[in-house]
Amino acid sequence: MRQYIILTVFLISIFSCRNADKKEETKLEKVQVQLHVLDGGKIVVNKLELFSEDTTYQGQSKVLADPYYVVIHPKGKLIWDGGLPENLVGVEPLTDPSGGFTVSRKDSVKNQLKSIGLNINDIDYIALSHSHLDHVGHANSFKNSTWLVQESEYDYFLNDSAKIKHGDIYNLLKDLKKVSKLTGDYDVFGDSTVVIKSMPGHTIGHQVLYLDLGLDQPILLTGDLYHFEENRTYQRVPIFNYNIDQTKKSMKAFEAFAKSNNADVFIQHSFKDYERLKTLIND
Ligand SMILES: [Zn+2]
């Protein structure tokens, strides 16, 4: 009998130790990551046919959102994407010479960060889904932050010929001197909560962002892998992409990754997803 009692006490103590360990583990694992969604402007696509290789969208137009994001992790803060150029703030919407796009932006990143209690210098890392004009707008403001960029993207957009060929983009990125060049996926804080995924094709070093905010599902921000829902459904590729085959491969890889992680996908330029994400994180 005595032996039985001792054994029981022993087992109970092991069990409670294990439980305590487990509690401690969950406490350690449960990192609080916060997300803010901010407004980097609006794009009216006057010639939607630019967004497909065929004539599907001929004669159509569409309004796109252009948000950017601030991720707050205990180990640092990351800004994802850069909205439209800030010289659009306070002026009439601007149409590009080809007439394809009309763009506008309401406020500067400095003011918008202030609205969530942050300053430019609070941001440790800047990462852009890619280097197109509607994603690099306020990048130069973050010259004290570390720029997380695919090496291929950096080499393509930041050299002497790019200065001539893509002058506008070059000028909006050139002040970023603290550069961390990536060659593939990158776990920003080392705990799998904030992961940059390499998804080339739209540009040579295009990337998307995986976020585990501790919600029911992790979040996937598409960058410009898709600009709106129909292009995701039918895997349509804009005619201005850097590499069509590479884009299609990235789309496949993205969908497989989203499925295996049960991720909630947010198309960054979709107004519907922009509103849905704001609602989700404010609930
Ligand atoms: Zn783009």
Coordinates of C-alpha atoms and ligand atoms in Angstrom, one line a residue:
M1 CA 0.0 0.0 0.0
R2 CA 2.8 2.4 1.0
Q3 CA 4.6 1.6 -2.2
Y4 CA 1.4 2.4 -4.1
I5 CA 1.0 5.8 -2.4
I6 CA 4.6 6.7 -3.1
L7 CA 4.3 5.7 -6.7
T8 CA 1.1 7.8 -7.0
V9 CA 2.7 10.8 -5.4
F10 CA 5.7 10.4 -7.7
L11 CA 3.5 10.2 -10.8
I12 CA 1.5 13.2 -9.8
S13 CA 4.6 15.2 -9.2
I14 CA 6.0 14.2 -12.6
F15 CA 2.7 15.1 -14.2
S16 CA 2.5 18.5 -12.5
C17 CA 6.1 19.2 -13.4
R18 CA 5.3 18.4 -17.0
N19 CA 2.3 20.6 -16.9
A20 CA 4.3 23.5 -15.4
D21 CA 6.9 23.0 -18.1
K22 CA 4.2 23.0 -20.8
K23 CA 2.7 26.2 -19.3
E24 CA 6.1 27.9 -19.3
E25 CA 6.7 26.7 -22.9
T26 CA 3.4 28.1 -24.1
K27 CA 4.1 31.3 -22.3
L28 CA 7.5 31.6 -24.0
E29 CA 6.1 30.6 -27.4
K30 CA 3.2 33.0 -27.4
V31 CA 4.9 36.1 -28.7
Q32 CA 2.7 39.1 -29.1
V33 CA 2.9 40.5 -32.7
Q34 CA 0.7 43.4 -33.6
L35 CA -0.2 44.7 -37.0
H36 CA -1.3 48.2 -38.2
V37 CA -2.7 48.9 -41.6
L38 CA -2.1 52.3 -43.0
D39 CA -3.2 54.1 -46.2
G40 CA -0.5 54.7 -48.8
G41 CA -2.9 56.1 -51.4
K42 CA -5.3 55.1 -54.1
I43 CA -4.8 54.0 -57.7
V44 CA -7.5 54.2 -60.4
V45 CA -6.5 51.8 -63.1
N46 CA -8.0 53.3 -66.3
K47 CA -6.7 50.5 -68.5
L48 CA -7.4 47.3 -66.7
E49 CA -6.3 45.3 -69.8
L50 CA -2.7 45.9 -68.5
F51 CA -3.4 43.2 -65.8
S52 CA -3.9 40.3 -68.1
E53 CA -2.0 38.7 -71.0
D54 CA -5.3 38.3 -72.9
T55 CA -8.1 40.7 -73.7
T56 CA -10.3 39.8 -70.7
Y57 CA -10.2 43.2 -69.1
Q58 CA -10.4 45.3 -72.3
G59 CA -12.3 48.5 -71.8
Q60 CA -12.6 48.0 -68.0
S61 CA -11.3 50.1 -65.1
K62 CA -10.8 49.5 -61.4
V63 CA -10.0 51.3 -58.2
L64 CA -7.1 49.8 -56.2
A65 CA -6.1 50.4 -52.6
D66 CA -2.5 50.9 -51.8
P67 CA -1.9 50.2 -48.1
Y68 CA 1.3 49.7 -46.2
Y69 CA 1.7 47.9 -42.9
V70 CA 3.6 48.2 -39.5
V71 CA 4.4 45.0 -37.7
I72 CA 5.3 45.4 -34.0
H73 CA 7.2 42.5 -32.5
P74 CA 8.9 42.5 -29.1
K75 CA 12.3 42.3 -30.8
G76 CA 11.6 45.2 -33.2
K77 CA 9.4 47.0 -35.7
L78 CA 9.0 46.4 -39.4
I79 CA 7.4 48.5 -42.0
W80 CA 6.1 46.6 -45.0
D81 CA 5.8 48.6 -48.3
G82 CA 6.0 52.3 -48.9
G83 CA 2.7 53.5 -50.6
L84 CA 2.7 56.1 -53.3
P85 CA 5.2 59.0 -53.5
E86 CA 4.6 61.7 -50.9
N87 CA 4.7 64.5 -53.4
L88 CA 1.1 63.5 -54.2
V89 CA 0.0 64.6 -50.8
G90 CA -2.1 67.8 -51.0
V91 CA -2.3 67.9 -54.8
E92 CA -4.9 66.8 -57.3
P93 CA -4.8 63.1 -58.4
L94 CA -2.1 62.6 -61.1
T95 CA -2.5 60.6 -64.3
D96 CA 0.6 59.1 -65.8
P97 CA 1.6 60.0 -69.4
S98 CA 0.2 56.7 -70.8
G99 CA -3.1 57.4 -69.2
G100 CA -3.1 53.9 -67.6
F101 CA -3.2 55.0 -64.0
T102 CA -4.5 57.9 -61.9
V103 CA -2.9 58.1 -58.4
S104 CA -3.4 60.0 -55.2
R105 CA -2.2 60.0 -51.6
K106 CA -3.8 61.7 -48.6
D107 CA -1.1 61.9 -46.0
S108 CA 2.6 61.4 -45.2
V109 CA 4.1 58.4 -43.4
K110 CA 5.3 60.7 -40.6
N111 CA 1.8 61.8 -39.8
Q112 CA 0.4 58.4 -40.3
L113 CA 2.9 56.8 -37.9
K114 CA 2.1 59.5 -35.4
S115 CA -1.5 58.4 -35.5
I116 CA -0.4 55.0 -34.1
G117 CA 2.0 56.5 -31.6
L118 CA 5.2 55.9 -33.6
N119 CA 8.0 58.0 -35.1
I120 CA 10.1 57.3 -38.2
N121 CA 13.1 56.4 -36.0
D122 CA 11.1 53.7 -34.1
I123 CA 11.2 51.5 -37.2
D124 CA 14.0 49.0 -37.2
Y125 CA 13.4 47.3 -40.5
I126 CA 11.9 48.3 -43.8
A127 CA 10.9 45.6 -46.4
L128 CA 9.1 46.3 -49.7
S129 CA 7.2 43.7 -51.5
H130 CA 8.9 45.1 -54.6
S131 CA 10.3 48.2 -56.1
H132 CA 7.4 49.7 -58.1
L133 CA 6.4 53.3 -57.7
D134 CA 3.3 52.5 -55.6
H135 CA 5.3 50.5 -53.1
V136 CA 8.4 52.7 -52.5
G137 CA 6.8 56.1 -52.0
H138 CA 8.1 56.9 -48.5
A139 CA 11.0 54.5 -48.4
N140 CA 13.7 57.1 -48.2
S141 CA 12.3 58.3 -44.9
F142 CA 13.7 55.2 -43.3
K143 CA 17.4 55.8 -43.8
N144 CA 18.2 54.7 -40.3
S145 CA 16.3 51.4 -40.7
T146 CA 17.7 48.2 -42.1
W147 CA 16.4 47.5 -45.6
L148 CA 15.5 43.8 -46.1
V149 CA 15.7 43.3 -49.8
Q150 CA 16.3 40.4 -52.2
E151 CA 19.8 40.8 -53.6
S152 CA 18.4 40.4 -57.2
E153 CA 16.0 43.3 -56.6
Y154 CA 18.7 45.5 -55.2
D155 CA 21.0 44.8 -58.1
Y156 CA 18.3 45.4 -60.6
F157 CA 17.0 48.7 -59.2
L158 CA 20.1 50.3 -57.5
N159 CA 22.8 50.6 -60.1
D160 CA 23.9 53.2 -62.6
S161 CA 21.8 52.0 -65.5
A162 CA 18.7 51.8 -63.2
K163 CA 19.4 55.4 -62.3
I164 CA 18.6 56.3 -65.9
K165 CA 16.1 53.5 -66.7
H166 CA 14.0 53.7 -63.5
G167 CA 15.1 57.1 -62.2
D168 CA 11.9 57.7 -60.2
I169 CA 12.2 54.5 -58.3
Y170 CA 16.0 54.8 -57.9
N171 CA 15.5 58.2 -56.4
L172 CA 12.9 57.0 -53.9
L173 CA 15.2 54.2 -52.7
K174 CA 18.7 55.7 -52.9
D175 CA 18.9 57.0 -49.3
L176 CA 18.5 53.5 -47.8
K177 CA 22.1 52.7 -47.0
K178 CA 21.7 50.1 -44.3
V179 CA 21.0 47.2 -46.5
S180 CA 20.6 43.5 -45.7
K181 CA 20.5 41.5 -48.9
L182 CA 18.4 38.4 -48.9
T183 CA 18.6 35.4 -51.1
G184 CA 15.3 33.7 -50.5
D185 CA 12.9 33.4 -47.5
Y186 CA 13.8 35.3 -44.3
D187 CA 12.5 34.8 -40.8
V188 CA 12.8 38.5 -39.6
F189 CA 12.7 37.9 -35.8
G190 CA 13.9 34.3 -35.8
D191 CA 10.7 32.8 -34.2
S192 CA 8.6 32.1 -37.4
T193 CA 6.1 34.9 -36.6
V194 CA 7.2 37.3 -39.3
V195 CA 8.6 35.7 -42.5
I196 CA 9.5 37.3 -45.8
K197 CA 8.8 34.8 -48.6
S198 CA 10.6 35.1 -51.9
M199 CA 8.1 35.1 -54.8
P200 CA 9.8 36.5 -57.8
G201 CA 8.2 37.3 -61.2
H202 CA 6.2 40.5 -60.8
T203 CA 9.7 42.0 -60.3
I204 CA 13.0 40.1 -60.2
G205 CA 13.0 40.0 -56.4
H206 CA 9.3 40.3 -55.5
Q207 CA 8.4 39.0 -52.0
V208 CA 5.3 38.4 -49.9
L209 CA 4.9 38.5 -46.1
Y210 CA 3.7 35.8 -43.7
L211 CA 2.5 36.9 -40.3
D212 CA 1.4 34.9 -37.3
L213 CA -0.5 37.3 -35.1
G214 CA -1.8 34.6 -32.8
L215 CA -5.2 34.8 -34.5
D216 CA -7.1 31.7 -35.7
Q217 CA -5.2 31.7 -38.9
P218 CA -1.9 33.2 -39.9
I219 CA -2.0 36.1 -42.5
L220 CA -0.4 36.2 -45.9
L221 CA 0.1 39.6 -47.6
T222 CA 0.4 39.1 -51.4
G223 CA 2.4 42.1 -52.4
D224 CA 1.6 42.3 -56.1
L225 CA 1.6 38.6 -56.8
Y226 CA -2.1 39.3 -57.4
H227 CA -3.7 42.8 -57.8
F228 CA -7.3 41.7 -57.4
E229 CA -9.5 38.7 -56.8
E230 CA -10.1 37.6 -60.4
N231 CA -6.3 37.4 -61.0
R232 CA -5.9 35.0 -58.1
T233 CA -8.9 32.9 -59.1
Y234 CA -7.7 32.6 -62.8
Q235 CA -3.9 33.0 -62.1
R236 CA -3.8 35.9 -64.6
V237 CA -0.5 37.7 -65.0
P238 CA -0.2 41.5 -65.8
I239 CA 1.6 42.2 -69.1
F240 CA 4.1 44.4 -67.3
N241 CA 5.5 41.7 -65.1
Y242 CA 9.3 41.0 -65.2
N243 CA 8.9 37.3 -65.9
I244 CA 5.6 35.6 -66.7
D245 CA 6.8 31.9 -66.1
Q246 CA 8.5 32.9 -62.9
T247 CA 5.2 34.6 -61.8
K248 CA 3.2 31.5 -62.5
K249 CA 5.7 29.4 -60.5
S250 CA 5.4 31.8 -57.6
M251 CA 1.6 31.7 -57.7
K252 CA 1.8 27.9 -57.4
A253 CA 4.3 28.0 -54.6
F254 CA 2.2 30.7 -52.8
E255 CA -1.0 28.7 -53.0
A256 CA 0.7 25.6 -51.8
F257 CA 2.2 27.5 -48.9
A258 CA -1.1 29.2 -48.0
K259 CA -2.9 25.9 -48.0
S260 CA -0.3 24.0 -45.9
N261 CA -0.3 26.8 -43.4
N262 CA -4.1 27.4 -43.5
A263 CA -3.3 31.1 -44.1
D264 CA -5.8 33.9 -44.6
V265 CA -4.7 35.6 -47.8
F266 CA -5.0 39.3 -48.2
I267 CA -4.5 40.9 -51.6
Q268 CA -2.9 44.2 -50.8
H269 CA -4.4 46.2 -53.6
S270 CA -7.9 44.9 -53.0
F271 CA -10.1 47.4 -51.2
K272 CA -12.3 44.5 -49.9
D273 CA -9.2 42.9 -48.3
Y274 CA -7.9 46.2 -47.1
E275 CA -11.1 46.8 -45.1
R276 CA -11.4 43.1 -44.1
L277 CA -7.9 43.1 -42.6
K278 CA -8.5 46.4 -40.7
T279 CA -11.7 44.8 -39.2
L280 CA -9.9 41.5 -38.4
I281 CA -7.1 43.1 -36.4
N282 CA -9.3 45.7 -34.7
D283 CA -11.7 43.0 -33.4
Ligands
ZN1 ZN 3.9 46.3 -58.8

